[in-house]
PDB file of C-alpha atoms and ligand atoms in Angstrom:
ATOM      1  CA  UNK A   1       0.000   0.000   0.000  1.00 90.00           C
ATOM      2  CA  UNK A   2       1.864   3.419  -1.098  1.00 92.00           C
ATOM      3  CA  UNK A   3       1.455   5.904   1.542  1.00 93.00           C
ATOM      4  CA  UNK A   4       0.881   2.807   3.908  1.00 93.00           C
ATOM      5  CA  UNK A   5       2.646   4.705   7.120  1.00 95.00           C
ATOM      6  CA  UNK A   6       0.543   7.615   6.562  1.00 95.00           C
ATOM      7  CA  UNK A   7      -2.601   8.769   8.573  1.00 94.00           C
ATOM      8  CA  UNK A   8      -4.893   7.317   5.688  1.00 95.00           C
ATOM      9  CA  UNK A   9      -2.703   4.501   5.192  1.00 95.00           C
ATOM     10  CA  UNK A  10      -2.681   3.310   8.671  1.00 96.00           C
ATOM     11  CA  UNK A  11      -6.836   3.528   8.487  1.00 95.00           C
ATOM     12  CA  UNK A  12      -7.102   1.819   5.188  1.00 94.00           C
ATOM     13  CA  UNK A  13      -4.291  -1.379   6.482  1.00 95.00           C
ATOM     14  CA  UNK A  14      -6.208  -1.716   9.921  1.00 96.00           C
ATOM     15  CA  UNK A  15      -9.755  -2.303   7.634  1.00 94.00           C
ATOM     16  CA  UNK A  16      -7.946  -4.614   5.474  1.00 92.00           C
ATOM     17  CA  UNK A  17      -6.190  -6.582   8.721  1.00 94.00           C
ATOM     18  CA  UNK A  18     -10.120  -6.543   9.978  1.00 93.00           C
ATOM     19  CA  UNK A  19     -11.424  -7.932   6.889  1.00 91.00           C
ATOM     20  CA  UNK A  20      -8.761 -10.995   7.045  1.00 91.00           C
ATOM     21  CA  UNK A  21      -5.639  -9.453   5.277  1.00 91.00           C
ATOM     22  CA  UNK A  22      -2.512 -11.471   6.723  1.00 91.00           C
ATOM     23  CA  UNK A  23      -0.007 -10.112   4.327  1.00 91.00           C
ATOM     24  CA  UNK A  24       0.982  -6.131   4.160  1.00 92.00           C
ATOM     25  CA  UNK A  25       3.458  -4.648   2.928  1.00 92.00           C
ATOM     26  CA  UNK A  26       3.421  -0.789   3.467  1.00 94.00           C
ATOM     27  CA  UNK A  27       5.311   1.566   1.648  1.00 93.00           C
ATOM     28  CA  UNK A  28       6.549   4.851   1.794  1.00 94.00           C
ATOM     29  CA  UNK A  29       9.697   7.056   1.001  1.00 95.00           C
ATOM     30  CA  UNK A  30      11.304   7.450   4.558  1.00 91.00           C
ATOM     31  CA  UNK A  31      10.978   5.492   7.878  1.00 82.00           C
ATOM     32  CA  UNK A  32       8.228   7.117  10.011  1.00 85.00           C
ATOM     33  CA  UNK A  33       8.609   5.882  14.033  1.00 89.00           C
ATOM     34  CA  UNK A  34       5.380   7.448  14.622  1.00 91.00           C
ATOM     35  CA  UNK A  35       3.326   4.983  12.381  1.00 93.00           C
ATOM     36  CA  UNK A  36       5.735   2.111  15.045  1.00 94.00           C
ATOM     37  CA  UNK A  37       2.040   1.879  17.387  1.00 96.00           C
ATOM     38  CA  UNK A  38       0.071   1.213  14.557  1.00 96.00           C
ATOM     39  CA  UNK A  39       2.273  -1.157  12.805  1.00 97.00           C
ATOM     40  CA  UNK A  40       2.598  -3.139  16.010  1.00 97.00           C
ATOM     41  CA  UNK A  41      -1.462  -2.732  16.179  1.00 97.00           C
ATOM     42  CA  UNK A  42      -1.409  -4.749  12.910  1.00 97.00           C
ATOM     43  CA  UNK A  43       1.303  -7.517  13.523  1.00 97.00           C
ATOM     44  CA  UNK A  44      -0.996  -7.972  16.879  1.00 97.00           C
ATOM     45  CA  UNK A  45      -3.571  -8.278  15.650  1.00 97.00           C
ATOM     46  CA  UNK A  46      -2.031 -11.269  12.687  1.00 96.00           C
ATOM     47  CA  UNK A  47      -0.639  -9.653  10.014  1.00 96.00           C
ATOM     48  CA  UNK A  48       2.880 -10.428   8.450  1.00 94.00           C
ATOM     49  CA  UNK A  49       3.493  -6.579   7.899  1.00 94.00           C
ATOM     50  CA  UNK A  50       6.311  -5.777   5.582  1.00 92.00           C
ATOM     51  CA  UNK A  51       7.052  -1.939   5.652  1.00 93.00           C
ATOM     52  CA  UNK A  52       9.530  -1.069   2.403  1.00 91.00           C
ATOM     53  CA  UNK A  53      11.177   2.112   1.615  1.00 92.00           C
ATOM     54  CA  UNK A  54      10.639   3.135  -2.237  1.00 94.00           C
ATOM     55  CA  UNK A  55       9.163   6.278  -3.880  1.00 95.00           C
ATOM     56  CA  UNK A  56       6.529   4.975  -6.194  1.00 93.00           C
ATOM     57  CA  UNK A  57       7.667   8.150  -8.637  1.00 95.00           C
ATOM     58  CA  UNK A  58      10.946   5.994  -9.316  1.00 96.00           C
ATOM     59  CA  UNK A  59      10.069   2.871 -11.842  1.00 95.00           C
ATOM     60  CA  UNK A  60      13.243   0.940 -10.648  1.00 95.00           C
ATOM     61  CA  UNK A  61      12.181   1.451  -6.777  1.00 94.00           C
ATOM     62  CA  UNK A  62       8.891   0.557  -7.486  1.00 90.00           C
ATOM     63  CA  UNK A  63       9.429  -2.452  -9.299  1.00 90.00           C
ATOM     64  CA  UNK A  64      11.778  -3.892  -6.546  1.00 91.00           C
ATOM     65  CA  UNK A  65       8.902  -2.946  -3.923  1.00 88.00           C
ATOM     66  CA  UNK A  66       6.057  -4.658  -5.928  1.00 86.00           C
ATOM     67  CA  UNK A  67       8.544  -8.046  -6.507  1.00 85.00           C
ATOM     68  CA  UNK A  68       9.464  -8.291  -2.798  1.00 82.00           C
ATOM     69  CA  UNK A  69       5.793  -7.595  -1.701  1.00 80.00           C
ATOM     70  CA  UNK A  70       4.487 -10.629  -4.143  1.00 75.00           C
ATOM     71  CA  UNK A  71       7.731 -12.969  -2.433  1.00 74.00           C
ATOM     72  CA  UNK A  72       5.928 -16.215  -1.642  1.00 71.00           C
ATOM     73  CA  UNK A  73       2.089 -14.148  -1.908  1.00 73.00           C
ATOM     74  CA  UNK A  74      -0.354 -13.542  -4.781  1.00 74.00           C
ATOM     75  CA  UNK A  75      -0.022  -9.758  -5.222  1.00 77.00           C
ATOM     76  CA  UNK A  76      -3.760  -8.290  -5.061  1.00 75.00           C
ATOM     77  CA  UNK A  77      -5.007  -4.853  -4.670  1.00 68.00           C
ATOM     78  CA  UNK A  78      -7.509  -1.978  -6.020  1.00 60.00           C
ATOM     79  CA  UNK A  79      -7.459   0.890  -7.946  1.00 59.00           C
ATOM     80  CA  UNK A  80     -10.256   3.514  -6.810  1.00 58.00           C
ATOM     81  CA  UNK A  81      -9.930   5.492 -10.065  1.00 61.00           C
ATOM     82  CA  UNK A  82     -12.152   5.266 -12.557  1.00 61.00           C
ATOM     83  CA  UNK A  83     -11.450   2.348 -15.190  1.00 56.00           C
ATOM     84  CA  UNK A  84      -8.451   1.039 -13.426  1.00 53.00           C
TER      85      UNK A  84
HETATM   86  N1  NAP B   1      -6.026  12.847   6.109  1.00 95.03           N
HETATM   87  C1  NAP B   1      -7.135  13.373   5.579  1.00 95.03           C
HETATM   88  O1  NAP B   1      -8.119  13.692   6.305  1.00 95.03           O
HETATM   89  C2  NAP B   1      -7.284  13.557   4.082  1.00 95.03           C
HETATM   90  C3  NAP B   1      -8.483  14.015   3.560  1.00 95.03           C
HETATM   91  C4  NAP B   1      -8.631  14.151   2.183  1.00 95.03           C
HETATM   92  C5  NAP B   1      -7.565  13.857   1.343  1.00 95.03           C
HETATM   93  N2  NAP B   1      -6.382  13.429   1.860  1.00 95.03           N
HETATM   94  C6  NAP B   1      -5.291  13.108   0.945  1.00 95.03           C
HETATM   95  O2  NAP B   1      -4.965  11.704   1.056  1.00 95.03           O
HETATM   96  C7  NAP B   1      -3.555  11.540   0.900  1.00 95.03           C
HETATM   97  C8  NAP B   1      -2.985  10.866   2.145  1.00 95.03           C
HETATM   98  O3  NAP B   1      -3.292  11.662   3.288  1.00 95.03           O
HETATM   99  P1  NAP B   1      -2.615  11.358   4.692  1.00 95.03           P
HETATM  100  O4  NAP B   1      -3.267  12.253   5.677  1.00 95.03           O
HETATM  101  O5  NAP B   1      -2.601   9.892   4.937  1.00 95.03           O
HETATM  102  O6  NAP B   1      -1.124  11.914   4.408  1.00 95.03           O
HETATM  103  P2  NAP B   1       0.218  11.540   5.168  1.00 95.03           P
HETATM  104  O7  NAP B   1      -0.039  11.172   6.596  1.00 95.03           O
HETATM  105  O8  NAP B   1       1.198  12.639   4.870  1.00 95.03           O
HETATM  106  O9  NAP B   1       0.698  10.219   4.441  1.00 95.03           O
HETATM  107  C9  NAP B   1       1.154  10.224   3.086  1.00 95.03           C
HETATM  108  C10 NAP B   1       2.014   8.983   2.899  1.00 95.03           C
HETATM  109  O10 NAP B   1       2.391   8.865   1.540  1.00 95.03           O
HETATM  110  C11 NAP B   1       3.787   8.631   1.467  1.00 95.03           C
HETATM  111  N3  NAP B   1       4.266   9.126   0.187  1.00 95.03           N
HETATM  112  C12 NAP B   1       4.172  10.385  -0.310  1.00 95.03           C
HETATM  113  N4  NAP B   1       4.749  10.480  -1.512  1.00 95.03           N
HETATM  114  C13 NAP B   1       5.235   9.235  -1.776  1.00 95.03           C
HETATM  115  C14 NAP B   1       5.964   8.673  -2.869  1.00 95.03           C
HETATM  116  N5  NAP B   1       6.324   9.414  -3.947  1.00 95.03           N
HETATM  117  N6  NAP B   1       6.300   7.363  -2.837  1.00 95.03           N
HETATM  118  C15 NAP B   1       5.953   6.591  -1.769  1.00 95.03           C
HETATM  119  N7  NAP B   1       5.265   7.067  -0.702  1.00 95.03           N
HETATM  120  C16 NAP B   1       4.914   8.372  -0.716  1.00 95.03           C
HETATM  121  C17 NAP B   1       4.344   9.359   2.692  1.00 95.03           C
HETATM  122  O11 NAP B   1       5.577   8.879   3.157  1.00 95.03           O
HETATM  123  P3  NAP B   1       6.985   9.562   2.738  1.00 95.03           P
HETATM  124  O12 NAP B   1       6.811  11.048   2.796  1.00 95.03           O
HETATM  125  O13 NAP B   1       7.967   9.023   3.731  1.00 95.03           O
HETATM  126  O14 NAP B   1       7.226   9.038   1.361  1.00 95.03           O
HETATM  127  C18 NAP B   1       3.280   9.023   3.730  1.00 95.03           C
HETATM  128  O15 NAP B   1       3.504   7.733   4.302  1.00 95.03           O
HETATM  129  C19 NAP B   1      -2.975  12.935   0.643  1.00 95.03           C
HETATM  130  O16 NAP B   1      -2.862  13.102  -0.750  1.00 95.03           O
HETATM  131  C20 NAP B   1      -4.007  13.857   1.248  1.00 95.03           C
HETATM  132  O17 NAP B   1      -3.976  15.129   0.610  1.00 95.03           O
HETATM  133  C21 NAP B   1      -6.221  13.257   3.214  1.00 95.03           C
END
């Protein structure tokens, strides 16, 4: 999830881990040690929670983030624009 550490973020991954999500990887460009509550929250709660510095902006960064979040999981997700 880009922008996973952020305030909207943190909502969006606690919904998923209620809903049954085990696997998370959050992303973001710099380590934030106030999202470290919430992220604990989530591995509490069952979730594998990855957290992986990349700035989606940089093709390279984001393909390495997008292979090491599928590692051993089926890669799923949304798109809330239209026609995505
Ligand atoms: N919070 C609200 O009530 C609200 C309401 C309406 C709209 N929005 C919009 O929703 C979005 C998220 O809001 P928020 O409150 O969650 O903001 P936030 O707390 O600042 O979180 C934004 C997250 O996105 C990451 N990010 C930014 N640019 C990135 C990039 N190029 N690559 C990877 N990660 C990137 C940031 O981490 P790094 O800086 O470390 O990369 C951060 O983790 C914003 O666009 C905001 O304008 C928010």
């Amino acid at each position: 999830m880009t922008g996973g550490l952020g305030a909207l973020g943190l909502v969006v991954a606690g919904h998923l881990v209620d809903r049954g999500a085990r696997h998370v990887t959050l992303l973001g460009r710099s380590a934030r040690p106030e999202s470290d509550a919430a992220v604990g929250a989530l591995r509490a709660a069952g979730a594998e929670v990855r957290v992986v510095a990349a700035d989606v902006t940089d093709r390279g960064q984001l393909a390495a983030a997008v292979a090491a979040a599928g590692d051993g999981h089926r890669l799923r997700g949304w798109c809330m624009r239209r026609g995505c």
